[in-house]
Amino acid sequence: MPADASPVTEATIASSRALLGIVARSLVPAISEVTVPQFRVMVVLTQGGGLRMGDLAERIGVHPSTLTRTVERLEHGGWIVRAADQENRRQVRVDLTGKGKALVATVTDRRRAMIAEVIEAMAPAEREALRSGMEAFARAAGEPHAADLLELGI
């Protein structure tokens, strides 16, 4: 441990590595089908329902032309559909297909199961301490930037 690092900092770093390992392993079903940036688009669409292309690009933090290429590939693979926006026919809305929703659900379910398995291996008092500590950490850290999440497919 570096001389200036606290035991709490070191424990948090070790835990973050463990969580990143779970995230990476949970993505296995997806990365054989789509790229990590493509999967991130799918995750955002799951959270927000159908979105206009401009809104989606903003949420993900990419240039609209970059998003257009990503969306074309996802549409070609049957993961998403594009349609004219009902309120403004000049704009395009993007939404997941059933196939796209199923892939996101598979990864999410896999990630939850992997995390639950780790938590179940802990003693009840450790689980409660973890819950309390993770809630406090999440409050203190705030929401991550979209660009950071994009790189991880989360």
Short mmCIF file of N, CA and C in Angstrom, two decimals:
data_model
loop_
_atom_site.label_atom_id
_atom_site.label_comp_id
_atom_site.label_asym_id
_atom_site.label_seq_id
_atom_site.Cartn_x
_atom_site.Cartn_y
_atom_site.Cartn_z
N MET A 1 0.86 -1.17 0.00
CA MET A 1 0.00 0.00 0.00
C MET A 1 0.90 1.23 0.00
N PRO A 2 0.61 2.21 -0.89
CA PRO A 2 1.39 3.46 -0.88
C PRO A 2 1.29 4.13 0.49
N ALA A 3 2.35 4.83 0.85
CA ALA A 3 2.42 5.45 2.17
C ALA A 3 1.30 6.44 2.42
N ASP A 4 0.84 7.12 1.38
CA ASP A 4 -0.19 8.15 1.56
C ASP A 4 -1.62 7.62 1.37
N ALA A 5 -1.78 6.32 1.16
CA ALA A 5 -3.11 5.76 0.94
C ALA A 5 -3.69 5.22 2.25
N SER A 6 -4.96 5.51 2.46
CA SER A 6 -5.63 5.01 3.66
C SER A 6 -6.13 3.59 3.41
N PRO A 7 -6.34 2.83 4.47
CA PRO A 7 -6.91 1.49 4.30
C PRO A 7 -8.29 1.52 3.62
N VAL A 8 -9.07 2.57 3.88
CA VAL A 8 -10.39 2.68 3.24
C VAL A 8 -10.23 2.89 1.74
N THR A 9 -9.28 3.75 1.36
CA THR A 9 -9.02 3.98 -0.06
C THR A 9 -8.58 2.69 -0.74
N GLU A 10 -7.67 1.98 -0.13
CA GLU A 10 -7.17 0.74 -0.71
C GLU A 10 -8.27 -0.32 -0.81
N ALA A 11 -9.11 -0.42 0.20
CA ALA A 11 -10.22 -1.37 0.16
C ALA A 11 -11.21 -1.01 -0.95
N THR A 12 -11.43 0.29 -1.13
CA THR A 12 -12.34 0.75 -2.18
C THR A 12 -11.76 0.45 -3.56
N ILE A 13 -10.47 0.65 -3.73
CA ILE A 13 -9.83 0.33 -5.01
C ILE A 13 -9.93 -1.17 -5.29
N ALA A 14 -9.67 -1.99 -4.30
CA ALA A 14 -9.78 -3.44 -4.48
C ALA A 14 -11.21 -3.83 -4.84
N SER A 15 -12.18 -3.23 -4.17
CA SER A 15 -13.59 -3.51 -4.47
C SER A 15 -13.97 -3.06 -5.86
N SER A 16 -13.45 -1.92 -6.29
CA SER A 16 -13.77 -1.42 -7.63
C SER A 16 -13.21 -2.36 -8.69
N ARG A 17 -12.02 -2.92 -8.45
CA ARG A 17 -11.47 -3.90 -9.40
C ARG A 17 -12.36 -5.14 -9.47
N ALA A 18 -12.84 -5.58 -8.32
CA ALA A 18 -13.74 -6.74 -8.30
C ALA A 18 -15.02 -6.45 -9.06
N LEU A 19 -15.59 -5.26 -8.85
CA LEU A 19 -16.82 -4.90 -9.57
C LEU A 19 -16.57 -4.77 -11.07
N LEU A 20 -15.43 -4.19 -11.46
CA LEU A 20 -15.11 -4.09 -12.88
C LEU A 20 -14.97 -5.48 -13.51
N GLY A 21 -14.43 -6.42 -12.75
CA GLY A 21 -14.35 -7.79 -13.25
C GLY A 21 -15.73 -8.38 -13.49
N ILE A 22 -16.65 -8.11 -12.57
CA ILE A 22 -18.03 -8.57 -12.74
C ILE A 22 -18.67 -7.92 -13.95
N VAL A 23 -18.47 -6.61 -14.11
CA VAL A 23 -19.01 -5.90 -15.28
C VAL A 23 -18.47 -6.53 -16.55
N ALA A 24 -17.17 -6.75 -16.61
CA ALA A 24 -16.56 -7.32 -17.81
C ALA A 24 -17.11 -8.72 -18.10
N ARG A 25 -17.19 -9.56 -17.08
CA ARG A 25 -17.71 -10.92 -17.30
C ARG A 25 -19.19 -10.91 -17.67
N SER A 26 -19.93 -9.96 -17.13
CA SER A 26 -21.36 -9.90 -17.45
C SER A 26 -21.60 -9.51 -18.90
N LEU A 27 -20.62 -8.84 -19.51
CA LEU A 27 -20.76 -8.39 -20.90
C LEU A 27 -20.48 -9.49 -21.92
N VAL A 28 -20.00 -10.63 -21.48
CA VAL A 28 -19.62 -11.70 -22.42
C VAL A 28 -20.73 -12.02 -23.43
N PRO A 29 -22.00 -12.17 -23.02
CA PRO A 29 -23.03 -12.47 -24.02
C PRO A 29 -23.20 -11.35 -25.05
N ALA A 30 -22.92 -10.12 -24.67
CA ALA A 30 -23.13 -8.99 -25.57
C ALA A 30 -21.98 -8.80 -26.53
N ILE A 31 -20.73 -8.92 -26.05
CA ILE A 31 -19.60 -8.55 -26.90
C ILE A 31 -19.36 -9.52 -28.04
N SER A 32 -20.01 -10.66 -28.02
CA SER A 32 -19.94 -11.54 -29.19
C SER A 32 -20.95 -11.10 -30.25
N GLU A 33 -21.84 -10.20 -29.88
CA GLU A 33 -22.90 -9.74 -30.79
C GLU A 33 -22.72 -8.28 -31.22
N VAL A 34 -22.34 -7.41 -30.27
CA VAL A 34 -22.21 -5.97 -30.53
C VAL A 34 -20.95 -5.46 -29.84
N THR A 35 -20.51 -4.26 -30.24
CA THR A 35 -19.37 -3.64 -29.57
C THR A 35 -19.82 -3.03 -28.25
N VAL A 36 -18.87 -2.70 -27.39
CA VAL A 36 -19.21 -2.08 -26.11
C VAL A 36 -19.92 -0.74 -26.33
N PRO A 37 -19.43 0.15 -27.23
CA PRO A 37 -20.18 1.39 -27.46
C PRO A 37 -21.59 1.14 -28.00
N GLN A 38 -21.77 0.14 -28.84
CA GLN A 38 -23.11 -0.18 -29.33
C GLN A 38 -23.99 -0.66 -28.18
N PHE A 39 -23.42 -1.46 -27.30
CA PHE A 39 -24.19 -1.95 -26.15
C PHE A 39 -24.59 -0.78 -25.26
N ARG A 40 -23.72 0.18 -25.10
CA ARG A 40 -24.05 1.36 -24.28
C ARG A 40 -25.25 2.08 -24.86
N VAL A 41 -25.32 2.23 -26.17
CA VAL A 41 -26.49 2.85 -26.82
C VAL A 41 -27.74 2.06 -26.45
N MET A 42 -27.64 0.75 -26.49
CA MET A 42 -28.78 -0.09 -26.16
C MET A 42 -29.21 0.09 -24.71
N VAL A 43 -28.24 0.20 -23.80
CA VAL A 43 -28.55 0.40 -22.38
C VAL A 43 -29.27 1.73 -22.18
N VAL A 44 -28.79 2.78 -22.84
CA VAL A 44 -29.43 4.09 -22.71
C VAL A 44 -30.85 4.04 -23.24
N LEU A 45 -31.06 3.34 -24.34
CA LEU A 45 -32.42 3.21 -24.88
C LEU A 45 -33.32 2.42 -23.94
N THR A 46 -32.77 1.47 -23.22
CA THR A 46 -33.55 0.72 -22.24
C THR A 46 -34.01 1.63 -21.12
N GLN A 47 -33.13 2.52 -20.69
CA GLN A 47 -33.44 3.42 -19.58
C GLN A 47 -34.39 4.53 -19.99
N GLY A 48 -34.30 4.98 -21.23
CA GLY A 48 -35.09 6.14 -21.63
C GLY A 48 -36.19 5.85 -22.62
N GLY A 49 -36.39 4.60 -22.97
CA GLY A 49 -37.37 4.30 -24.00
C GLY A 49 -36.88 4.84 -25.33
N GLY A 50 -37.75 4.94 -26.29
CA GLY A 50 -37.37 5.50 -27.58
C GLY A 50 -36.92 6.95 -27.43
N LEU A 51 -35.86 7.30 -28.14
CA LEU A 51 -35.33 8.66 -28.07
C LEU A 51 -35.07 9.20 -29.47
N ARG A 52 -35.15 10.51 -29.59
CA ARG A 52 -34.73 11.16 -30.82
C ARG A 52 -33.21 11.03 -30.93
N MET A 53 -32.73 10.96 -32.15
CA MET A 53 -31.29 10.77 -32.37
C MET A 53 -30.47 11.85 -31.66
N GLY A 54 -30.89 13.09 -31.75
CA GLY A 54 -30.15 14.18 -31.10
C GLY A 54 -30.11 14.03 -29.60
N ASP A 55 -31.23 13.63 -29.01
CA ASP A 55 -31.29 13.42 -27.56
C ASP A 55 -30.41 12.24 -27.14
N LEU A 56 -30.42 11.20 -27.95
CA LEU A 56 -29.60 10.03 -27.66
C LEU A 56 -28.12 10.38 -27.73
N ALA A 57 -27.72 11.12 -28.77
CA ALA A 57 -26.32 11.54 -28.90
C ALA A 57 -25.88 12.37 -27.70
N GLU A 58 -26.76 13.25 -27.26
CA GLU A 58 -26.44 14.09 -26.10
C GLU A 58 -26.29 13.25 -24.83
N ARG A 59 -27.19 12.31 -24.62
CA ARG A 59 -27.12 11.46 -23.42
C ARG A 59 -25.86 10.62 -23.38
N ILE A 60 -25.45 10.17 -24.54
CA ILE A 60 -24.27 9.31 -24.60
C ILE A 60 -22.99 10.13 -24.63
N GLY A 61 -23.09 11.37 -25.07
CA GLY A 61 -21.92 12.23 -25.12
C GLY A 61 -21.07 12.02 -26.36
N VAL A 62 -21.74 11.75 -27.49
CA VAL A 62 -21.02 11.58 -28.75
C VAL A 62 -21.59 12.54 -29.79
N HIS A 63 -20.83 12.75 -30.85
CA HIS A 63 -21.28 13.59 -31.95
C HIS A 63 -22.38 12.84 -32.70
N PRO A 64 -23.41 13.56 -33.16
CA PRO A 64 -24.51 12.89 -33.88
C PRO A 64 -24.05 12.03 -35.06
N SER A 65 -23.00 12.44 -35.79
CA SER A 65 -22.55 11.63 -36.92
C SER A 65 -21.97 10.30 -36.45
N THR A 66 -21.29 10.31 -35.32
CA THR A 66 -20.77 9.07 -34.75
C THR A 66 -21.93 8.16 -34.36
N LEU A 67 -22.95 8.74 -33.76
CA LEU A 67 -24.12 7.97 -33.35
C LEU A 67 -24.84 7.39 -34.57
N THR A 68 -24.92 8.15 -35.64
CA THR A 68 -25.60 7.66 -36.85
C THR A 68 -24.97 6.37 -37.33
N ARG A 69 -23.65 6.31 -37.37
CA ARG A 69 -22.97 5.08 -37.82
C ARG A 69 -23.26 3.93 -36.86
N THR A 70 -23.23 4.21 -35.57
CA THR A 70 -23.51 3.17 -34.57
C THR A 70 -24.93 2.66 -34.72
N VAL A 71 -25.88 3.58 -34.86
CA VAL A 71 -27.29 3.21 -35.01
C VAL A 71 -27.51 2.40 -36.28
N GLU A 72 -26.84 2.76 -37.37
CA GLU A 72 -26.97 2.00 -38.61
C GLU A 72 -26.54 0.55 -38.40
N ARG A 73 -25.43 0.36 -37.71
CA ARG A 73 -24.95 -1.00 -37.46
C ARG A 73 -25.92 -1.77 -36.56
N LEU A 74 -26.43 -1.10 -35.54
CA LEU A 74 -27.38 -1.76 -34.64
C LEU A 74 -28.68 -2.10 -35.37
N GLU A 75 -29.12 -1.20 -36.23
CA GLU A 75 -30.34 -1.46 -36.99
C GLU A 75 -30.13 -2.64 -37.95
N HIS A 76 -28.99 -2.66 -38.60
CA HIS A 76 -28.68 -3.75 -39.53
C HIS A 76 -28.66 -5.10 -38.81
N GLY A 77 -28.22 -5.10 -37.55
CA GLY A 77 -28.18 -6.34 -36.77
C GLY A 77 -29.52 -6.71 -36.15
N GLY A 78 -30.53 -5.86 -36.31
CA GLY A 78 -31.85 -6.15 -35.76
C GLY A 78 -32.00 -5.81 -34.29
N TRP A 79 -31.07 -5.01 -33.75
CA TRP A 79 -31.11 -4.65 -32.33
C TRP A 79 -31.99 -3.45 -32.05
N ILE A 80 -32.10 -2.54 -33.02
CA ILE A 80 -32.90 -1.33 -32.85
C ILE A 80 -33.70 -1.07 -34.11
N VAL A 81 -34.69 -0.17 -33.98
CA VAL A 81 -35.46 0.30 -35.13
C VAL A 81 -35.43 1.82 -35.12
N ARG A 82 -35.47 2.37 -36.32
CA ARG A 82 -35.57 3.82 -36.48
C ARG A 82 -36.89 4.13 -37.15
N ALA A 83 -37.49 5.24 -36.73
CA ALA A 83 -38.75 5.67 -37.33
C ALA A 83 -38.85 7.18 -37.21
N ALA A 84 -39.66 7.77 -38.08
CA ALA A 84 -39.89 9.21 -37.99
C ALA A 84 -40.58 9.52 -36.67
N ASP A 85 -40.17 10.61 -36.04
CA ASP A 85 -40.78 11.04 -34.78
C ASP A 85 -42.22 11.48 -35.05
N GLN A 86 -43.15 11.08 -34.21
CA GLN A 86 -44.56 11.41 -34.41
C GLN A 86 -44.83 12.90 -34.27
N GLU A 87 -44.08 13.59 -33.41
CA GLU A 87 -44.29 15.02 -33.20
C GLU A 87 -43.61 15.88 -34.25
N ASN A 88 -42.48 15.42 -34.76
CA ASN A 88 -41.73 16.17 -35.76
C ASN A 88 -41.18 15.16 -36.76
N ARG A 89 -41.87 15.02 -37.87
CA ARG A 89 -41.55 13.98 -38.86
C ARG A 89 -40.16 14.14 -39.47
N ARG A 90 -39.54 15.32 -39.29
CA ARG A 90 -38.19 15.51 -39.82
C ARG A 90 -37.13 14.88 -38.92
N GLN A 91 -37.52 14.54 -37.71
CA GLN A 91 -36.57 13.93 -36.77
C GLN A 91 -36.79 12.43 -36.70
N VAL A 92 -35.73 11.74 -36.35
CA VAL A 92 -35.76 10.28 -36.28
C VAL A 92 -35.71 9.83 -34.83
N ARG A 93 -36.57 8.88 -34.50
CA ARG A 93 -36.58 8.26 -33.17
C ARG A 93 -35.98 6.87 -33.28
N VAL A 94 -35.29 6.48 -32.23
CA VAL A 94 -34.64 5.17 -32.18
C VAL A 94 -35.19 4.42 -30.97
N ASP A 95 -35.45 3.13 -31.14
CA ASP A 95 -35.91 2.31 -30.02
C ASP A 95 -35.37 0.90 -30.19
N LEU A 96 -35.32 0.17 -29.09
CA LEU A 96 -34.86 -1.21 -29.13
C LEU A 96 -35.92 -2.13 -29.70
N THR A 97 -35.47 -3.16 -30.37
CA THR A 97 -36.36 -4.24 -30.78
C THR A 97 -36.47 -5.22 -29.61
N GLY A 98 -37.31 -6.20 -29.76
CA GLY A 98 -37.39 -7.25 -28.74
C GLY A 98 -36.04 -7.94 -28.57
N LYS A 99 -35.35 -8.15 -29.67
CA LYS A 99 -34.02 -8.78 -29.63
C LYS A 99 -33.04 -7.91 -28.84
N GLY A 100 -33.10 -6.59 -29.05
CA GLY A 100 -32.22 -5.67 -28.33
C GLY A 100 -32.52 -5.65 -26.84
N LYS A 101 -33.81 -5.60 -26.51
CA LYS A 101 -34.21 -5.62 -25.10
C LYS A 101 -33.76 -6.91 -24.42
N ALA A 102 -33.86 -8.01 -25.14
CA ALA A 102 -33.48 -9.31 -24.57
C ALA A 102 -31.98 -9.36 -24.27
N LEU A 103 -31.16 -8.80 -25.15
CA LEU A 103 -29.72 -8.81 -24.91
C LEU A 103 -29.35 -7.97 -23.69
N VAL A 104 -29.94 -6.78 -23.59
CA VAL A 104 -29.67 -5.93 -22.42
C VAL A 104 -30.14 -6.64 -21.15
N ALA A 105 -31.30 -7.26 -21.20
CA ALA A 105 -31.82 -7.98 -20.03
C ALA A 105 -30.91 -9.15 -19.64
N THR A 106 -30.39 -9.85 -20.63
CA THR A 106 -29.48 -10.97 -20.36
C THR A 106 -28.24 -10.49 -19.61
N VAL A 107 -27.64 -9.41 -20.09
CA VAL A 107 -26.44 -8.88 -19.44
C VAL A 107 -26.76 -8.36 -18.04
N THR A 108 -27.86 -7.63 -17.92
CA THR A 108 -28.26 -7.08 -16.62
C THR A 108 -28.55 -8.19 -15.62
N ASP A 109 -29.28 -9.20 -16.05
CA ASP A 109 -29.60 -10.33 -15.17
C ASP A 109 -28.32 -11.07 -14.76
N ARG A 110 -27.44 -11.24 -15.70
CA ARG A 110 -26.17 -11.92 -15.43
C ARG A 110 -25.35 -11.12 -14.40
N ARG A 111 -25.30 -9.81 -14.57
CA ARG A 111 -24.55 -8.95 -13.65
C ARG A 111 -25.16 -9.01 -12.25
N ARG A 112 -26.48 -8.92 -12.17
CA ARG A 112 -27.16 -9.01 -10.87
C ARG A 112 -26.86 -10.33 -10.18
N ALA A 113 -26.92 -11.41 -10.93
CA ALA A 113 -26.67 -12.74 -10.35
C ALA A 113 -25.23 -12.85 -9.85
N MET A 114 -24.29 -12.31 -10.59
CA MET A 114 -22.89 -12.38 -10.18
C MET A 114 -22.66 -11.56 -8.91
N ILE A 115 -23.26 -10.39 -8.84
CA ILE A 115 -23.13 -9.56 -7.64
C ILE A 115 -23.81 -10.24 -6.46
N ALA A 116 -25.00 -10.79 -6.69
CA ALA A 116 -25.73 -11.48 -5.61
C ALA A 116 -24.93 -12.66 -5.07
N GLU A 117 -24.25 -13.37 -5.96
CA GLU A 117 -23.44 -14.51 -5.53
C GLU A 117 -22.32 -14.07 -4.58
N VAL A 118 -21.68 -12.96 -4.91
CA VAL A 118 -20.63 -12.43 -4.04
C VAL A 118 -21.22 -12.00 -2.70
N ILE A 119 -22.33 -11.30 -2.75
CA ILE A 119 -22.95 -10.80 -1.52
C ILE A 119 -23.42 -11.95 -0.63
N GLU A 120 -23.96 -12.99 -1.24
CA GLU A 120 -24.44 -14.14 -0.47
C GLU A 120 -23.30 -14.85 0.26
N ALA A 121 -22.09 -14.72 -0.24
CA ALA A 121 -20.94 -15.36 0.41
C ALA A 121 -20.50 -14.59 1.66
N MET A 122 -21.08 -13.42 1.87
CA MET A 122 -20.72 -12.58 3.02
C MET A 122 -21.64 -12.89 4.21
N ALA A 123 -21.13 -12.63 5.40
CA ALA A 123 -21.94 -12.77 6.61
C ALA A 123 -23.01 -11.68 6.63
N PRO A 124 -24.14 -11.92 7.30
CA PRO A 124 -25.21 -10.91 7.35
C PRO A 124 -24.74 -9.52 7.81
N ALA A 125 -23.89 -9.47 8.81
CA ALA A 125 -23.40 -8.17 9.29
C ALA A 125 -22.54 -7.48 8.23
N GLU A 126 -21.78 -8.27 7.47
CA GLU A 126 -20.96 -7.71 6.39
C GLU A 126 -21.85 -7.18 5.27
N ARG A 127 -22.93 -7.90 4.98
CA ARG A 127 -23.87 -7.43 3.93
C ARG A 127 -24.48 -6.10 4.32
N GLU A 128 -24.89 -5.96 5.57
CA GLU A 128 -25.48 -4.70 6.03
C GLU A 128 -24.45 -3.58 5.99
N ALA A 129 -23.23 -3.87 6.40
CA ALA A 129 -22.16 -2.86 6.34
C ALA A 129 -21.89 -2.46 4.89
N LEU A 130 -21.92 -3.44 3.99
CA LEU A 130 -21.72 -3.16 2.57
C LEU A 130 -22.82 -2.26 2.04
N ARG A 131 -24.08 -2.60 2.34
CA ARG A 131 -25.20 -1.79 1.87
C ARG A 131 -25.05 -0.35 2.34
N SER A 132 -24.80 -0.18 3.61
CA SER A 132 -24.67 1.16 4.18
C SER A 132 -23.49 1.90 3.56
N GLY A 133 -22.37 1.22 3.45
CA GLY A 133 -21.18 1.85 2.87
C GLY A 133 -21.35 2.21 1.40
N MET A 134 -21.97 1.31 0.64
CA MET A 134 -22.18 1.58 -0.79
C MET A 134 -23.16 2.73 -1.01
N GLU A 135 -24.20 2.81 -0.19
CA GLU A 135 -25.13 3.93 -0.29
C GLU A 135 -24.41 5.24 0.00
N ALA A 136 -23.59 5.27 1.03
CA ALA A 136 -22.84 6.48 1.38
C ALA A 136 -21.85 6.84 0.27
N PHE A 137 -21.19 5.84 -0.28
CA PHE A 137 -20.23 6.08 -1.36
C PHE A 137 -20.94 6.66 -2.58
N ALA A 138 -22.08 6.08 -2.95
CA ALA A 138 -22.83 6.56 -4.11
C ALA A 138 -23.29 8.00 -3.92
N ARG A 139 -23.74 8.33 -2.73
CA ARG A 139 -24.15 9.72 -2.45
C ARG A 139 -22.97 10.67 -2.58
N ALA A 140 -21.85 10.30 -2.00
CA ALA A 140 -20.67 11.17 -2.01
C ALA A 140 -20.08 11.32 -3.41
N ALA A 141 -20.11 10.25 -4.19
CA ALA A 141 -19.51 10.27 -5.53
C ALA A 141 -20.38 10.99 -6.55
N GLY A 142 -21.70 10.94 -6.39
CA GLY A 142 -22.60 11.52 -7.38
C GLY A 142 -22.67 10.64 -8.62
N GLU A 143 -23.40 11.13 -9.60
CA GLU A 143 -23.59 10.38 -10.84
C GLU A 143 -22.34 10.47 -11.72
N PRO A 144 -21.94 9.36 -12.32
CA PRO A 144 -20.79 9.40 -13.23
C PRO A 144 -21.15 10.10 -14.53
N HIS A 145 -20.12 10.58 -15.23
CA HIS A 145 -20.33 11.22 -16.53
C HIS A 145 -20.69 10.15 -17.56
N ALA A 146 -21.56 10.51 -18.48
CA ALA A 146 -22.01 9.57 -19.51
C ALA A 146 -20.85 9.01 -20.31
N ALA A 147 -19.86 9.85 -20.62
CA ALA A 147 -18.72 9.39 -21.41
C ALA A 147 -17.94 8.30 -20.68
N ASP A 148 -17.84 8.40 -19.36
CA ASP A 148 -17.14 7.38 -18.59
C ASP A 148 -17.89 6.05 -18.66
N LEU A 149 -19.20 6.11 -18.55
CA LEU A 149 -20.01 4.90 -18.61
C LEU A 149 -19.98 4.27 -19.99
N LEU A 150 -19.92 5.11 -21.02
CA LEU A 150 -19.90 4.63 -22.39
C LEU A 150 -18.74 3.67 -22.61
N GLU A 151 -17.59 4.01 -22.07
CA GLU A 151 -16.41 3.17 -22.25
C GLU A 151 -16.59 1.79 -21.63
N LEU A 152 -17.38 1.71 -20.57
CA LEU A 152 -17.55 0.44 -19.86
C LEU A 152 -18.80 -0.33 -20.27
N GLY A 153 -19.66 0.28 -21.09
CA GLY A 153 -20.89 -0.41 -21.48
C GLY A 153 -21.86 -0.58 -20.35
N ILE A 154 -21.93 0.42 -19.49
CA ILE A 154 -22.86 0.35 -18.36
C ILE A 154 -23.73 1.58 -18.30
#
